[in-house]
mmCIF file of C-alpha atoms in Angstrom:
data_model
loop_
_atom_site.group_PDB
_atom_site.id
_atom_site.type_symbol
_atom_site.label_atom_id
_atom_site.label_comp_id
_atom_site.label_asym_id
_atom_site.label_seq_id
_atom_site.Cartn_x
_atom_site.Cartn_y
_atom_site.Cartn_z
ATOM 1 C CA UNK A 1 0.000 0.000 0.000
ATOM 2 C CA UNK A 2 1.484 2.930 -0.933
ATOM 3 C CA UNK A 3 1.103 5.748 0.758
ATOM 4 C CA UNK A 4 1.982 9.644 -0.097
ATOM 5 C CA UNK A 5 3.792 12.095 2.024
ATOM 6 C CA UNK A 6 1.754 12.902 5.534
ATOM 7 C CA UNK A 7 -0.218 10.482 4.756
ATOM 8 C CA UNK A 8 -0.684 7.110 8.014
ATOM 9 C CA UNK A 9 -2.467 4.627 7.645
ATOM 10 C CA UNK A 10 -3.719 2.301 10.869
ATOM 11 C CA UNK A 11 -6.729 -0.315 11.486
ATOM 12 C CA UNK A 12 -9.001 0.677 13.773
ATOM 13 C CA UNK A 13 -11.268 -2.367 15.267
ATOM 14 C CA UNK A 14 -15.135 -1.552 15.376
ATOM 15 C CA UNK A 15 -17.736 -3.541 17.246
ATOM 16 C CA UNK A 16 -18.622 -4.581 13.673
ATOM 17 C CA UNK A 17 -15.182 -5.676 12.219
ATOM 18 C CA UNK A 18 -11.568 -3.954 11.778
ATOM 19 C CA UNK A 19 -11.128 -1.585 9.344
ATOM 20 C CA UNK A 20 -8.304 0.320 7.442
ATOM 21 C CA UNK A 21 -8.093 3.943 8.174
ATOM 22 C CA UNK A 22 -5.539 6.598 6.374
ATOM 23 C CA UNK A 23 -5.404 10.099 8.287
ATOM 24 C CA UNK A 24 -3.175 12.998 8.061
ATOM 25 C CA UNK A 25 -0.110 13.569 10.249
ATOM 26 C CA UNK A 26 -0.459 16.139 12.604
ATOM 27 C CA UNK A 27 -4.108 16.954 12.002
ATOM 28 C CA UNK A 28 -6.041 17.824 15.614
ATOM 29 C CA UNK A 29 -7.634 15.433 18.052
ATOM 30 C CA UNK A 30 -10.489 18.316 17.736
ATOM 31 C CA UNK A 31 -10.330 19.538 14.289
ATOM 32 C CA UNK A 32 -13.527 19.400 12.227
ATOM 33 C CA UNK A 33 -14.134 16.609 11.492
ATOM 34 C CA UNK A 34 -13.973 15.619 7.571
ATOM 35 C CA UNK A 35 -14.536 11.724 6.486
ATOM 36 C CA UNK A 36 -13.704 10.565 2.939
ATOM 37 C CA UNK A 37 -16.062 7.178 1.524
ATOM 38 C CA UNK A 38 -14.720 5.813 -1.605
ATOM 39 C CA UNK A 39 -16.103 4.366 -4.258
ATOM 40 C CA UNK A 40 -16.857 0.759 -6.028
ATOM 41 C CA UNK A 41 -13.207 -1.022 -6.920
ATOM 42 C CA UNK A 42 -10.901 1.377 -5.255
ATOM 43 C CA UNK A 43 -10.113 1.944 -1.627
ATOM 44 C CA UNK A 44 -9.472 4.815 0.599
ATOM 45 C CA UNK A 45 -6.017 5.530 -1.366
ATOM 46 C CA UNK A 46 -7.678 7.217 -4.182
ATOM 47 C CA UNK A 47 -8.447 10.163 -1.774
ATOM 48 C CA UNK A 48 -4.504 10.693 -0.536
ATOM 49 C CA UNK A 49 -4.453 13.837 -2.688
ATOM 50 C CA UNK A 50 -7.285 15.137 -1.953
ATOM 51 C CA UNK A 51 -6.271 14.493 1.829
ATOM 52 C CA UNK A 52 -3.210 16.435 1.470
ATOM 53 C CA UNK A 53 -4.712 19.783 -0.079
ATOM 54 C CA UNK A 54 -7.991 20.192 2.293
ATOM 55 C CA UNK A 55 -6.962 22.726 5.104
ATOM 56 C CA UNK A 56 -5.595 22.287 8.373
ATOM 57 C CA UNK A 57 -7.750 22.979 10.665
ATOM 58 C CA UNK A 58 -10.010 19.811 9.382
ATOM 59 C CA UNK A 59 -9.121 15.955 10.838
ATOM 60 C CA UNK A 60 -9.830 14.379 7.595
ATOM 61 C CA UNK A 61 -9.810 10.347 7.444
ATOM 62 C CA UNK A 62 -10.485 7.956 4.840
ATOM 63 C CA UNK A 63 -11.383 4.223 5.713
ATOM 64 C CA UNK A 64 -11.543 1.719 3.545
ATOM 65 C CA UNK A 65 -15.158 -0.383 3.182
ATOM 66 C CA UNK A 66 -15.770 -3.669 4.077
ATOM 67 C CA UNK A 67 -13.711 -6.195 1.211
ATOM 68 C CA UNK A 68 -11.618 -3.015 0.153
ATOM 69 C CA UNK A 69 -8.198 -1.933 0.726
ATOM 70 C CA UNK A 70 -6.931 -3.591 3.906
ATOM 71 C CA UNK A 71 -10.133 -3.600 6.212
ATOM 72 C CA UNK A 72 -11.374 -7.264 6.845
ATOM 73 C CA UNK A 73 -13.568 -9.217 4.054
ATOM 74 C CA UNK A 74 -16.345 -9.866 5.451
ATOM 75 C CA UNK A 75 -19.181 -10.969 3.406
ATOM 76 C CA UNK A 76 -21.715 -8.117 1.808
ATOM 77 C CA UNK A 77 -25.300 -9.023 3.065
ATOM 78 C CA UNK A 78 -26.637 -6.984 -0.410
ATOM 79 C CA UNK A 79 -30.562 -7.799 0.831
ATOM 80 C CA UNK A 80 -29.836 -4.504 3.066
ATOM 81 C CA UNK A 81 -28.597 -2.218 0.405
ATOM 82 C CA UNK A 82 -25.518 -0.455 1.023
ATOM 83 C CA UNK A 83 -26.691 -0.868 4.951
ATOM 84 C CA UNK A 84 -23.776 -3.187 5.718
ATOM 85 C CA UNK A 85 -21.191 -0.400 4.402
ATOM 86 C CA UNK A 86 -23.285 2.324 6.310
ATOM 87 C CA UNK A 87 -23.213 0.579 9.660
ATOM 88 C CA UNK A 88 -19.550 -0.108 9.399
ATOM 89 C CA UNK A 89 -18.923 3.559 8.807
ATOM 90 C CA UNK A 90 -20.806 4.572 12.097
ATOM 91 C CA UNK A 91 -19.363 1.902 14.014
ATOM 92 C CA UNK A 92 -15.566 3.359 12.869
ATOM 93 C CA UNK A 93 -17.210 6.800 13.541
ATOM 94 C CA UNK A 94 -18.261 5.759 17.299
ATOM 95 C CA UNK A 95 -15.111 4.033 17.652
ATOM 96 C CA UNK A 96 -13.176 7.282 17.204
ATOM 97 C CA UNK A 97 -15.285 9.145 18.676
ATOM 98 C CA UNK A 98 -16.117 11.621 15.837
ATOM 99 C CA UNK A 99 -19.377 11.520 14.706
ATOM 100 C CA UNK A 100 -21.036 13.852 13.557
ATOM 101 C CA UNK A 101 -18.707 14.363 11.064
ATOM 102 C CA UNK A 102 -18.645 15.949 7.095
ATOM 103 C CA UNK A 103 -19.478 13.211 5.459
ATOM 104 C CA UNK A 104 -17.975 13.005 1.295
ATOM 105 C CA UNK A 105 -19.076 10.018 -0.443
ATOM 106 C CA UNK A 106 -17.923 9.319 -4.236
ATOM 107 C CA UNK A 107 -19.761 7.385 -6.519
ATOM 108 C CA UNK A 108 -21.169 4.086 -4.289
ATOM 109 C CA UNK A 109 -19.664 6.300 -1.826
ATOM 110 C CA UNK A 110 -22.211 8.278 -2.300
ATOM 111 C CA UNK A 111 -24.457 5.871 -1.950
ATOM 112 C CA UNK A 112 -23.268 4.869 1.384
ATOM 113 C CA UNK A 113 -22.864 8.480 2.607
ATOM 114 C CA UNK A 114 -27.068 8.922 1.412
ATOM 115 C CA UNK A 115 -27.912 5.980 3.723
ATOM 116 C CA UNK A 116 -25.592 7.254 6.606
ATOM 117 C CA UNK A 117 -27.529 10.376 6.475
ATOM 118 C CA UNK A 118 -31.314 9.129 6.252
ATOM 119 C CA UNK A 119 -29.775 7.306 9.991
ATOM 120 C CA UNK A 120 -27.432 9.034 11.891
ATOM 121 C CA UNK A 121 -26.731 12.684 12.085
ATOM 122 C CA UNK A 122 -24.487 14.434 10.188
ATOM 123 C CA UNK A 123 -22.802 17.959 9.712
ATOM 124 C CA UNK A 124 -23.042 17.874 5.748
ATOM 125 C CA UNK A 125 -23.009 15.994 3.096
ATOM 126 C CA UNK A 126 -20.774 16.027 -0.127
ATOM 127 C CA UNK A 127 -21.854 13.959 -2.905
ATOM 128 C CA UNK A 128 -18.955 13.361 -6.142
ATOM 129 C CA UNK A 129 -20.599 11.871 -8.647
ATOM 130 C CA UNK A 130 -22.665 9.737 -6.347
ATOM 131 C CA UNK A 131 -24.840 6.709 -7.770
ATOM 132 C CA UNK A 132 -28.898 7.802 -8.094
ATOM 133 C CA UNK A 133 -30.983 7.855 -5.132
ATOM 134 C CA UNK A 134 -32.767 4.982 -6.979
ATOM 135 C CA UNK A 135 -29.936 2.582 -7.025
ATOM 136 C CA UNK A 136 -28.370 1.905 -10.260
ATOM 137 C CA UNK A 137 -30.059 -0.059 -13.353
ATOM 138 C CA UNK A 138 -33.420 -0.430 -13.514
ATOM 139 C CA UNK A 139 -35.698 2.350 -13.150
ATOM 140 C CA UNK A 140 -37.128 5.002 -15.174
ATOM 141 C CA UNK A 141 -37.901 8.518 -14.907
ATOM 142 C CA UNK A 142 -36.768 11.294 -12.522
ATOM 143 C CA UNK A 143 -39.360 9.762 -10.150
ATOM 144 C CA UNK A 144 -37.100 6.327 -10.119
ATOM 145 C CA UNK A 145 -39.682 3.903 -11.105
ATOM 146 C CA UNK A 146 -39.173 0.493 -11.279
ATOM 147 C CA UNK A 147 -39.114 -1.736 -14.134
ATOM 148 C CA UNK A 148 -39.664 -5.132 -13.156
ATOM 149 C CA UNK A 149 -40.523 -7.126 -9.685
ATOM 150 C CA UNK A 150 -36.868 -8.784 -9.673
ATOM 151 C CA UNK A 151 -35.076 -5.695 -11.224
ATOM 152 C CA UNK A 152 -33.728 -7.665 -14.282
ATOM 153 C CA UNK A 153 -30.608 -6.311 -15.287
ATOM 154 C CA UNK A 154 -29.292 -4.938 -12.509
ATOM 155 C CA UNK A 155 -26.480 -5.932 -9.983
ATOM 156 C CA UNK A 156 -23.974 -8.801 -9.600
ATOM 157 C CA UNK A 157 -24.834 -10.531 -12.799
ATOM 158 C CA UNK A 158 -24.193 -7.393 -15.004
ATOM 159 C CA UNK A 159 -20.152 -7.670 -14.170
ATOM 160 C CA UNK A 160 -17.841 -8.096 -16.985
ATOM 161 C CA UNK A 161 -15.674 -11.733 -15.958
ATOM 162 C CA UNK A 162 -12.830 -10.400 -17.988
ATOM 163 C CA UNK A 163 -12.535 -7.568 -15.533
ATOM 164 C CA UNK A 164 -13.272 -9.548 -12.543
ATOM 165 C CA UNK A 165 -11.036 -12.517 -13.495
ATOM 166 C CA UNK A 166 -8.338 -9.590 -14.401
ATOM 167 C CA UNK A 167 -8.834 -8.191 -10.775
ATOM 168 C CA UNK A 168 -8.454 -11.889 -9.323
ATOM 169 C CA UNK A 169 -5.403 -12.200 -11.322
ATOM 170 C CA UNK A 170 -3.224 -8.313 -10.086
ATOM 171 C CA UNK A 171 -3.380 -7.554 -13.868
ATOM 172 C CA UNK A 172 -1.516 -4.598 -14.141
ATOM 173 C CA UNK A 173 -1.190 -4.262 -18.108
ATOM 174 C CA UNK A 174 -3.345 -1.923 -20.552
ATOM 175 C CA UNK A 175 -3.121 -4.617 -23.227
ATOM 176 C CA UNK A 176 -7.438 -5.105 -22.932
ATOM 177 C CA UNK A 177 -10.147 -2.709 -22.515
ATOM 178 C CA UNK A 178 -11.254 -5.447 -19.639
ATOM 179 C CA UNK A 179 -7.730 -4.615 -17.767
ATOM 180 C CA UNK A 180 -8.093 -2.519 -14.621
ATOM 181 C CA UNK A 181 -5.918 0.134 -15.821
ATOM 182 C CA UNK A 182 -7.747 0.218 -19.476
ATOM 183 C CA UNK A 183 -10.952 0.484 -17.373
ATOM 184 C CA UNK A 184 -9.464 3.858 -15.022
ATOM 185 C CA UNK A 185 -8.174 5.580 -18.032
ATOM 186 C CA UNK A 186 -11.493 4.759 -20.178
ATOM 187 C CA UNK A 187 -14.355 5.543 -16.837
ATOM 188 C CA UNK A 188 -12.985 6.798 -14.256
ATOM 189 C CA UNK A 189 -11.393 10.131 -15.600
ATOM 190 C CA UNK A 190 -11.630 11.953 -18.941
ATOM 191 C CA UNK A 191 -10.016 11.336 -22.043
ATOM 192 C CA UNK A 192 -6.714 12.260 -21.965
ATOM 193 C CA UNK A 193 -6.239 12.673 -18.448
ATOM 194 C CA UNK A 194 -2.715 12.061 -17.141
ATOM 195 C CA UNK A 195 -1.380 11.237 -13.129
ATOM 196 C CA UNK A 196 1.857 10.335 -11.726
ATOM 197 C CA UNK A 197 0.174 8.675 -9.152
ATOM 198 C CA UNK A 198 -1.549 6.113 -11.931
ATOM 199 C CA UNK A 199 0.047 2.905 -10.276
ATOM 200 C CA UNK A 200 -1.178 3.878 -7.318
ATOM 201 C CA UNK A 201 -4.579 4.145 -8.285
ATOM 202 C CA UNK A 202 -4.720 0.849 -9.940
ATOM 203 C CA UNK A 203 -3.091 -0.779 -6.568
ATOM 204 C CA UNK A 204 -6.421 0.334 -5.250
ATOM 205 C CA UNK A 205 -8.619 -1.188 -7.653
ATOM 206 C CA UNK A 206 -6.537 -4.025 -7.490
ATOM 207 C CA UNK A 207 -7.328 -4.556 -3.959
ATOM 208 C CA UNK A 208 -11.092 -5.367 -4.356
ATOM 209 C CA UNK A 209 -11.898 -8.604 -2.700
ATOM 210 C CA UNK A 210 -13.752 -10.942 -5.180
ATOM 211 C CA UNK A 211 -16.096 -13.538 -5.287
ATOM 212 C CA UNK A 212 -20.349 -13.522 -4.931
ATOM 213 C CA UNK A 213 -19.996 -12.403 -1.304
ATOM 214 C CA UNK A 214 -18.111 -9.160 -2.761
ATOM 215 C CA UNK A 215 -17.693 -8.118 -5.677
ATOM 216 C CA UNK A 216 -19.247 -8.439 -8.169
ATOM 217 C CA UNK A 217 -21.618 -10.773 -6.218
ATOM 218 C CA UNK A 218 -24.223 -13.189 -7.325
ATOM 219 C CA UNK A 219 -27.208 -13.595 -9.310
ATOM 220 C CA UNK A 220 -30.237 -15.408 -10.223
ATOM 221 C CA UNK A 221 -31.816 -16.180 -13.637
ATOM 222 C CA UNK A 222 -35.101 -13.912 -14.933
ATOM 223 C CA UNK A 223 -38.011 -14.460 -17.122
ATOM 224 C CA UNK A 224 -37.410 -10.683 -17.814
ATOM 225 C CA UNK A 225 -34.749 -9.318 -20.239
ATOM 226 C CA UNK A 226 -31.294 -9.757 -20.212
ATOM 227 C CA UNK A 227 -32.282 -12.996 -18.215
ATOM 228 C CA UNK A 228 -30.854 -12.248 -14.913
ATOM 229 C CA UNK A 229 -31.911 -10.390 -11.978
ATOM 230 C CA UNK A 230 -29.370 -9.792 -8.611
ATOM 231 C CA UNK A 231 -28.640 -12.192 -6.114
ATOM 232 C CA UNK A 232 -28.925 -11.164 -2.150
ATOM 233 C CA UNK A 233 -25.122 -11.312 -1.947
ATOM 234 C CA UNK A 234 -22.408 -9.074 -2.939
ATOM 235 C CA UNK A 235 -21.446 -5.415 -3.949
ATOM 236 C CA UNK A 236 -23.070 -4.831 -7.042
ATOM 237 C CA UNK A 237 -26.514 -6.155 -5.704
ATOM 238 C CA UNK A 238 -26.574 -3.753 -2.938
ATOM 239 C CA UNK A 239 -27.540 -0.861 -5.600
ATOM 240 C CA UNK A 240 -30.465 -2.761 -7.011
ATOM 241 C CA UNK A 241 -33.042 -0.162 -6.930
ATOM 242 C CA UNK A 242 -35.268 -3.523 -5.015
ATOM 243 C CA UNK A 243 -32.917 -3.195 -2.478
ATOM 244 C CA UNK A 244 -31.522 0.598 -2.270
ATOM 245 C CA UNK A 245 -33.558 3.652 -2.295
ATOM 246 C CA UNK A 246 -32.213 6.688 -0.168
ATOM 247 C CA UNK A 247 -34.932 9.382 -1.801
ATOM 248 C CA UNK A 248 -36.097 9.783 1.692
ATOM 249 C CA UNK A 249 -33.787 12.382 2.315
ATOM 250 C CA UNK A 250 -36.254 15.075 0.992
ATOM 251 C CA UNK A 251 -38.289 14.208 4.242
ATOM 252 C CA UNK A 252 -35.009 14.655 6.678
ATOM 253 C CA UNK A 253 -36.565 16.349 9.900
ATOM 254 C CA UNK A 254 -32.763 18.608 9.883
ATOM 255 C CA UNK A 255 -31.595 18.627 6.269
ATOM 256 C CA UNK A 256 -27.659 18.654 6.446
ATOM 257 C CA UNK A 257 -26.409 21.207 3.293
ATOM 258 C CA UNK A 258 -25.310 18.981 0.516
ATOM 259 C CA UNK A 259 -22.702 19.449 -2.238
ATOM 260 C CA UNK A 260 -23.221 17.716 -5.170
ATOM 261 C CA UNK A 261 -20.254 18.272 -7.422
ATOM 262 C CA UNK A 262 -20.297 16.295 -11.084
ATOM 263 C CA UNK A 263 -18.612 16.022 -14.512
ATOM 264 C CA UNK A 264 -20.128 16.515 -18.046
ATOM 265 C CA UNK A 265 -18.373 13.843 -19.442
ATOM 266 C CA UNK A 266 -18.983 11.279 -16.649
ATOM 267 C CA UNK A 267 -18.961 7.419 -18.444
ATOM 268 C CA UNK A 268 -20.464 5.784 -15.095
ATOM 269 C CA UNK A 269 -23.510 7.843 -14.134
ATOM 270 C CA UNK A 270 -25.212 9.911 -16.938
ATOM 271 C CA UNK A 271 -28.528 9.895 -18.640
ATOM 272 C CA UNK A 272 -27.017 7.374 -20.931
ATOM 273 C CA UNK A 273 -24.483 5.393 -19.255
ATOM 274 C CA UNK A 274 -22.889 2.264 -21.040
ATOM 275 C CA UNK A 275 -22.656 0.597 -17.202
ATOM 276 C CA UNK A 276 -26.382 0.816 -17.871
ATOM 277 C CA UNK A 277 -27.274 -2.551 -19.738
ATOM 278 C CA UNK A 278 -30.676 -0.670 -21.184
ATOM 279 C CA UNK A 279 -28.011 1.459 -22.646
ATOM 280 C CA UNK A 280 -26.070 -1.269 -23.919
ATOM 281 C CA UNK A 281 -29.402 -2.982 -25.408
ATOM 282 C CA UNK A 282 -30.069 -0.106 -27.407
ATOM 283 C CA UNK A 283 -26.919 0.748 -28.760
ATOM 284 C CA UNK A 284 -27.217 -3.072 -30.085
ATOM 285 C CA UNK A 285 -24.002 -4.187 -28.084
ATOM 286 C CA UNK A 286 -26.594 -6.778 -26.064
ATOM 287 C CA UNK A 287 -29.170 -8.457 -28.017
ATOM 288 C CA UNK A 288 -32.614 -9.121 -27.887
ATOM 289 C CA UNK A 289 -33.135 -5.246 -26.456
ATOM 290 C CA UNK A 290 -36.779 -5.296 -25.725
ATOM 291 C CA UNK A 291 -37.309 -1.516 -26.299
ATOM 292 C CA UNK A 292 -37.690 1.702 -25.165
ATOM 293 C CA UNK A 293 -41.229 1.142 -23.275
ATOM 294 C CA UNK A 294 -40.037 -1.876 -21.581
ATOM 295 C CA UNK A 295 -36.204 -1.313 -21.097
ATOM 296 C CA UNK A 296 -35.392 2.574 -21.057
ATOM 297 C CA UNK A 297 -32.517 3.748 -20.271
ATOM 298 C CA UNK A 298 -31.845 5.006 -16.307
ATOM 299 C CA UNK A 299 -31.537 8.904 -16.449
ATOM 300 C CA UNK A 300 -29.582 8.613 -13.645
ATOM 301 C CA UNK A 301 -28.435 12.566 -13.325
ATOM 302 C CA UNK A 302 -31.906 13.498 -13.776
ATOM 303 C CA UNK A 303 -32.921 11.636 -10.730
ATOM 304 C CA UNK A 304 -30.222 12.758 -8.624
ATOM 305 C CA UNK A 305 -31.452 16.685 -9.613
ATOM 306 C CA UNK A 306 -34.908 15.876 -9.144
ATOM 307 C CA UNK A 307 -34.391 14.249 -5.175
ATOM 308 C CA UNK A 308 -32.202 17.279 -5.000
ATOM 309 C CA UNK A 309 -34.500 20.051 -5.965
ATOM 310 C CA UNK A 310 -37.436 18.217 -4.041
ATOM 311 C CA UNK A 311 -35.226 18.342 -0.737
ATOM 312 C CA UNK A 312 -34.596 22.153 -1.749
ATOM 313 C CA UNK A 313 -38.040 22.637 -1.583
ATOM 314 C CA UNK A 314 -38.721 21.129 1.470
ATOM 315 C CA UNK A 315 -36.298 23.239 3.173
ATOM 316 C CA UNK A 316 -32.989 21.544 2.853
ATOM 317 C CA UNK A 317 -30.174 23.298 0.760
ATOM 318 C CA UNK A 318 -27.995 22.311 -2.148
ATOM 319 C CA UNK A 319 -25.217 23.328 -4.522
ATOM 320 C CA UNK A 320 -24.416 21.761 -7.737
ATOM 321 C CA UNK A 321 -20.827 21.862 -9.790
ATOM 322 C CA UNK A 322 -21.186 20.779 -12.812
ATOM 323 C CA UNK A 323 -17.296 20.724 -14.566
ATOM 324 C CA UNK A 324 -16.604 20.684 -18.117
ATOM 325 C CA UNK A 325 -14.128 17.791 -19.703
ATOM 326 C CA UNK A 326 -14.473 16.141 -16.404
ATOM 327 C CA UNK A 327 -15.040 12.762 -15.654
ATOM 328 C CA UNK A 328 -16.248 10.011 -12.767
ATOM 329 C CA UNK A 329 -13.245 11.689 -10.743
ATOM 330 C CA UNK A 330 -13.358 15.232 -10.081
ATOM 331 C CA UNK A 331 -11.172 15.026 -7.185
ATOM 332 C CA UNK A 332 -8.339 13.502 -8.729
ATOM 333 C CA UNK A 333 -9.386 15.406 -12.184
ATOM 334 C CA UNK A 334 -9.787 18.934 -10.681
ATOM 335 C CA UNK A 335 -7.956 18.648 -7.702
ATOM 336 C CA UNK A 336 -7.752 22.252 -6.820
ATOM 337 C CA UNK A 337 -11.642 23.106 -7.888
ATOM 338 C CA UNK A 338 -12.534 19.923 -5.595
ATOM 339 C CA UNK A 339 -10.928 21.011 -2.547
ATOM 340 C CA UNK A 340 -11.880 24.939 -3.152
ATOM 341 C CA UNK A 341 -15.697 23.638 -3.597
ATOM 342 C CA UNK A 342 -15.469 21.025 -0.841
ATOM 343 C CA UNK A 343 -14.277 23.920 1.674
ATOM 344 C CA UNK A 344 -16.813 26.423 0.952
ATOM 345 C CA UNK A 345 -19.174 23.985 1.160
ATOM 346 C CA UNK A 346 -18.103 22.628 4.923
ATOM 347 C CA UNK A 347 -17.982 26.818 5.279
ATOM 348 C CA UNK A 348 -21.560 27.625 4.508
ATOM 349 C CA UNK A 349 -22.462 24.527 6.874
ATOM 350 C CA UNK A 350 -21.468 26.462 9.336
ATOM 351 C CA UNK A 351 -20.686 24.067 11.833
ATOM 352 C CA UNK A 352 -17.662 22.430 13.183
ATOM 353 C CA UNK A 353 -18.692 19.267 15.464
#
């Protein structure tokens, strides 16, 4: 695991498991408190940056989830949502001693920084291009509705086995699309986005646990196209919109402030993402699409703007950053616009514990 200047890493037991923490040398017992949820295949190492820049007076920590990084494996119970990862981040919270905290959740970080919210308190909430409030696959419409009982489509079954099998194997080459690092440069930043720090990121990915009680997790067949539906186990399941819906955050007795900062050119979550197989289907790369009435595509932004708006209007507040030529990352991307938007956002919170 390696680590960048000031930045210590240390496991911290829970009363749920033990989990992998990096913090910042010299940061205050009593500074505000700042917490840093990563996303699907990566760990707590893509935030070092990020960690580095934010400003002193913050105690900023980054723990890596459950079957990430070097916290335990423990098996993903997916039937719960993203529930398992949400209890294990207020269980390292309590153990520390720091919650409430600013909670910043990226991508199915996001996700688990949503469901944190709707249970525990928190002192904001910063969402980098977080996965829809509706889960991810299988709905329609800003309203998130569902498309089928089982949510066909969606979750562990939707994995790519090159990928997985080249995560099993510590593939380091770009010699496939499938590879990890083909996959980083291709959906996680923008085209032509360089970092000296690109080993390090793929060491992250690289550290995913695998298997149906992680990722990508399991699956079981469907009557409904593309002839699976998720399993209860594993990662990928835990977004199934069956399974994961935090849109109750627009009825939040005390609405934290939220940040949700986002690229134009993000390949993961759009209106038209090609990690959504309805997407796929109608670009003819699956077969046997069934069409637009019965398989449209998951307008995943447009969800995440309508929850947002409806909490605005229900009293909570919320900024949106929207960057140009920026991808899934925008803290690794736009390091310097991330941190400056980050801070004014745990500024106009107003509140430091």
């Amino acid at each position: 695991m390696e680590l960048l200047a000031g930045i210590t890493a240390r496991r911290v037991p829970t009363t749920r498991l033990t989990m992998n923490v990096l913090e910042r040398a010299g940061d205050r017992p009593d500074g505000i408190p700042v917490v840093l949820v990563h996303g699907n295949v990566s760990s707590s190492l893509f935030w070092q940056e990020t960690m580095q820049a934010l400003p002193q007076e913050y105690r900023v920590l980054a723990p890596d989830l459950r079957g990430f990084g070097q916290t335990d494996t423990a098996p993903v119970d997916a039937s719960r949502g993203l529930r398992d990862f949400a209890d294990d981040l207020h269980g390292l919270l309590e153990a520390l001693q720091l919650a409430p905290a600013h909670v910043v959740g990226w991508s199915m970080g996001g996700g688990v920084a949503m469901q944190y919210a709707l249970e525990h308190p928190v002192l904001s909430l910063a969402l980098q291009a977080p996965v829809s409030p509706y889960g991810f696959g299988g709905t329609a419409g800003p309203e998130g509705r569902r498309l089928t009982e089982d949510d066909a489509g969606t979750g562990g079954g939707g994995a790519n086995p090159d990928f997985v099998a080249r995560l099993e194997a510590a593939d380091t080459s770009d010699d496939t699309p499938a590879s990890p690092l083909s996959v980083y440069r291709s959906t996680y930043v923008h085209a032509g986005f360089e970092s000296p720090h690109e080993h390090i990121w793929v060491e992250s990915m690289l550290s995913t646990k695998t298997g149906p009680d992680n990722y990508p997790g399991d699956s079981v067949p469907s009557q409904n196209w593309p002839g699976f539906a998720p399993g209860r186990r594993g990662v990928l399941n835990t977004m199934a919109p069956g399974v994961f819906n935090t849109s109750a955050l627009v009825d939040l007795p005390e609405k934290p402030d939220i940040l949700w900062i986002h690229g134009d050119s993000d390949a993961i979550v759009s209106d038209a993402s090609f990690f959504d197989l309805n997407c796929l289907g109608k670009a003819g790369v699956l077969p046997g699409w069934p069409g637009e009435e019965a398989a449209p595509l998951q307008p995943m932004v447009s969800q995440i703007r309508a929850v947002l708006e409806k909490y605005a209007a229900n009293g909570g507040r919320f900024t949106e950053v929207l960057l140009e030529n920026c991808g899934h990352s925008p803290h690794l991307e736009y390091p310097e616009r991330f941190v400056a938007e980050l801070t004014a956002h745990i500024g106009r919170s107003g509140k430091t514990a």
